[in-house]
Amino acid sequence: AETFAKDSNIPFEALDYEMITGTCGDSLTWEYDPVFGILTISGDGAMADWDLSFGRPMPWYQYRSGIKKAVIEDGVTNIGSYAFASCQKMSDITIPESISAVGIFAFFGTAWLTARQAENPLVIVSGNLIDGTACDGDIVIPEGTKSIAGYAFYNCKALTGVTVPDSVKSIGGYAFCGCTGLTHINIPDGITSIVEGMFSGCS
């Protein structure tokens, strides 16, 4: 009979394996545990950005179907664009207080994002509104939100109006792209520029 590791259905024999490792920023490394499906990112500084649309996938892309949990350790300052995109089984993410920015589509297609949208259609991480694609009607972004990420409301056709609080200091490119139902939005004085494609397709 096989002997199994405590609190798991994994035989002890399967625990004799090597971690998969690499770099994901100038001072950051990543480690993937293929048995437990845990991706850990550690170090100090910024995570790199990637773009699946242009064939520049994150370094753990080939393991995405097995990743169930991500642990971002304290010291990492941002979550890169497309960092966890298409990691469909990822339902648990540890995000430290050191994170100050989140790139576009960082959690696209993950179970984690779907669960957050069910709790609140405005998904905010470390003060950054990263996703509002599940919103409808007129919405009020909470005071204290620091930024609206690029593509945050991408193709949210049910969105009709947005109230942006004074705490928001930046809005990313294409934030409201494709929001064909959008009729009104207030932009606070702290926003000093309208970036590329912000209202593209807002007919």
Coordinates of C-alpha atoms in Angstrom, one line a residue:
A1 CA 0.0 0.0 0.0
E2 CA 1.2 3.5 -0.7
T3 CA 2.0 5.9 2.1
F4 CA 0.6 9.4 1.7
A5 CA 1.9 12.8 2.9
K6 CA 0.0 14.2 5.8
D7 CA -3.1 16.3 4.8
S8 CA -2.7 15.5 1.1
N9 CA -3.3 12.7 -1.4
I10 CA 0.3 12.8 -2.6
P11 CA 2.5 9.7 -2.1
F12 CA 5.7 10.4 -0.2
E13 CA 7.6 9.0 -3.2
A14 CA 6.3 11.9 -5.3
L15 CA 7.8 14.4 -2.9
D16 CA 11.3 13.6 -4.1
Y17 CA 11.4 16.2 -6.9
E18 CA 13.1 19.4 -7.9
M19 CA 11.5 22.9 -7.8
I20 CA 11.3 24.7 -11.1
T21 CA 13.0 28.2 -10.8
G22 CA 13.9 31.3 -12.8
T23 CA 13.9 35.1 -12.7
C24 CA 11.0 37.4 -13.2
G25 CA 12.6 40.8 -12.7
D26 CA 16.0 42.4 -12.1
S27 CA 16.0 41.3 -8.5
L28 CA 13.2 38.8 -8.4
T29 CA 13.1 35.0 -8.7
W30 CA 10.2 32.6 -9.0
E31 CA 9.9 29.0 -7.8
Y32 CA 7.2 26.6 -8.9
D33 CA 6.3 23.5 -6.9
P34 CA 4.8 21.1 -9.5
V35 CA 3.3 18.7 -7.0
F36 CA 1.4 21.2 -4.8
G37 CA 0.8 23.7 -7.6
I38 CA 2.3 26.6 -5.7
L39 CA 4.1 29.5 -7.5
T40 CA 6.3 31.7 -5.2
I41 CA 7.8 35.0 -6.2
S42 CA 10.4 36.5 -4.0
G43 CA 13.1 39.3 -3.9
D44 CA 13.1 43.1 -3.7
G45 CA 11.8 45.3 -6.5
A46 CA 9.7 45.3 -9.6
M47 CA 8.3 42.3 -11.4
A48 CA 8.7 42.4 -15.2
D49 CA 5.7 42.9 -17.5
W50 CA 4.6 40.4 -20.1
D51 CA 2.1 40.4 -23.0
L52 CA 0.4 37.3 -24.2
S53 CA -1.1 39.2 -27.1
F54 CA 2.3 39.8 -28.6
G55 CA 3.9 36.5 -27.8
R56 CA 5.8 37.6 -24.7
P57 CA 4.5 35.1 -22.0
M58 CA 5.5 35.1 -18.4
P59 CA 8.2 32.5 -17.6
W60 CA 5.9 30.1 -15.9
Y61 CA 3.4 30.1 -18.8
Q62 CA 4.0 26.4 -19.7
Y63 CA 3.0 25.5 -16.1
R64 CA -0.1 27.6 -15.9
S65 CA -2.5 24.7 -16.0
G66 CA -1.1 23.3 -12.8
I67 CA -0.7 26.5 -10.8
K68 CA -3.3 26.6 -8.0
K69 CA -1.8 29.2 -5.6
A70 CA 0.6 32.1 -5.9
V71 CA 2.6 33.5 -3.1
I72 CA 4.1 36.9 -3.6
E73 CA 6.6 37.6 -0.8
D74 CA 7.1 40.9 0.9
G75 CA 9.6 43.1 -0.9
V76 CA 8.0 42.7 -4.4
T77 CA 6.7 46.1 -5.4
N78 CA 4.4 45.4 -8.3
I79 CA 2.5 42.7 -10.1
G80 CA 3.5 42.6 -13.7
S81 CA 1.1 42.8 -16.7
Y82 CA -0.3 39.4 -17.6
A83 CA 1.6 37.9 -14.6
F84 CA -1.0 35.2 -13.9
A85 CA -3.2 35.5 -16.9
S86 CA -4.8 32.1 -18.1
C87 CA -3.8 30.4 -14.8
Q88 CA -7.3 29.1 -14.7
K89 CA -7.0 26.9 -11.6
M90 CA -5.4 29.7 -9.5
S91 CA -7.8 30.4 -6.7
D92 CA -5.5 31.6 -3.9
I93 CA -3.1 34.5 -4.1
T94 CA -1.0 36.0 -1.3
I95 CA -0.4 39.7 -1.9
P96 CA 1.9 41.6 0.5
E97 CA 1.6 45.2 1.6
S98 CA 4.8 46.0 -0.4
I99 CA 2.7 45.8 -3.6
S100 CA 1.9 49.3 -4.9
A101 CA 1.0 48.8 -8.5
V102 CA -0.7 46.1 -10.7
G103 CA -0.2 45.7 -14.4
I104 CA -2.9 45.1 -17.0
F105 CA -4.7 41.7 -17.2
A106 CA -2.5 40.5 -14.3
F107 CA -5.3 38.1 -13.1
F108 CA -7.2 37.6 -16.4
G109 CA -8.9 34.2 -16.6
T110 CA -8.1 33.1 -13.1
A111 CA -10.5 31.5 -10.6
W112 CA -9.3 34.1 -8.1
L113 CA -10.6 36.9 -10.2
T114 CA -13.9 35.2 -10.9
A115 CA -14.4 34.8 -7.1
R116 CA -13.5 38.4 -6.4
Q117 CA -16.0 39.6 -9.1
A118 CA -18.7 37.6 -7.4
E119 CA -18.0 39.3 -4.1
N120 CA -17.8 42.8 -5.6
P121 CA -17.7 43.8 -9.3
L122 CA -15.0 46.4 -8.4
V123 CA -11.9 44.4 -7.8
I124 CA -9.3 46.5 -6.0
V125 CA -5.8 45.3 -5.1
S126 CA -3.5 47.4 -2.9
G127 CA -5.5 50.5 -3.7
N128 CA -5.5 49.9 -7.5
L129 CA -8.8 49.2 -9.2
I130 CA -7.8 46.4 -11.5
D131 CA -11.1 45.1 -12.8
G132 CA -14.6 46.4 -13.2
T133 CA -15.7 44.4 -16.2
A134 CA -18.6 42.8 -14.3
C135 CA -20.2 46.2 -13.4
D136 CA -23.5 47.5 -14.7
G137 CA -25.3 50.8 -14.4
D138 CA -23.9 53.8 -12.6
I139 CA -21.0 53.0 -10.2
V140 CA -19.1 54.9 -7.5
I141 CA -15.5 54.0 -7.1
P142 CA -14.6 54.0 -3.4
E143 CA -12.7 56.8 -1.8
G144 CA -9.1 55.7 -1.1
T145 CA -8.7 54.1 -4.5
K146 CA -5.3 55.3 -5.9
S147 CA -5.5 54.4 -9.5
I148 CA -7.6 52.8 -12.2
A149 CA -5.6 50.2 -14.2
G150 CA -5.4 50.1 -17.9
Y151 CA -8.3 48.1 -19.5
A152 CA -10.0 47.9 -16.1
F153 CA -13.5 48.3 -17.6
Y154 CA -12.6 46.9 -21.0
N155 CA -15.7 46.1 -23.1
C156 CA -18.0 46.6 -20.1
K157 CA -21.0 47.4 -22.2
A158 CA -23.5 47.5 -19.3
L159 CA -21.6 50.4 -17.6
T160 CA -23.5 53.7 -17.9
G161 CA -21.8 56.1 -15.5
V162 CA -18.8 56.4 -13.2
T163 CA -18.0 58.6 -10.2
V164 CA -14.2 58.8 -9.7
P165 CA -13.1 60.0 -6.2
D166 CA -10.4 62.6 -5.6
S167 CA -8.1 59.9 -4.3
V168 CA -7.6 58.5 -7.8
K169 CA -4.4 60.1 -9.3
S170 CA -4.0 58.1 -12.5
I171 CA -6.1 56.2 -15.0
G172 CA -4.5 53.7 -17.3
G173 CA -4.7 53.4 -21.1
Y174 CA -7.9 52.0 -22.6
A175 CA -9.5 51.9 -19.1
F176 CA -13.0 52.4 -20.5
C177 CA -12.3 51.1 -24.0
G178 CA -15.4 49.5 -25.6
C179 CA -17.8 50.8 -22.9
T180 CA -20.5 51.5 -25.4
G181 CA -23.2 52.2 -22.8
L182 CA -21.1 54.8 -20.9
T183 CA -22.9 58.2 -21.0
H184 CA -21.3 60.2 -18.2
I185 CA -18.1 60.2 -16.0
N186 CA -16.6 62.8 -13.6
I187 CA -12.8 63.2 -13.7
P188 CA -11.3 64.7 -10.5
D189 CA -8.7 67.5 -10.6
G190 CA -5.9 65.1 -9.6
I191 CA -6.1 63.5 -13.1
T192 CA -3.7 65.6 -15.2
S193 CA -3.8 63.7 -18.5
I194 CA -6.1 61.6 -20.7
V195 CA -4.0 58.7 -21.9
E196 CA -4.1 56.6 -25.0
G197 CA -7.5 55.0 -25.8
M198 CA -9.1 55.8 -22.5
F199 CA -12.5 56.2 -24.1
S200 CA -11.9 54.4 -27.3
G201 CA -15.2 53.0 -28.6
C202 CA -17.4 54.8 -26.1
S203 CA -20.0 55.6 -28.7

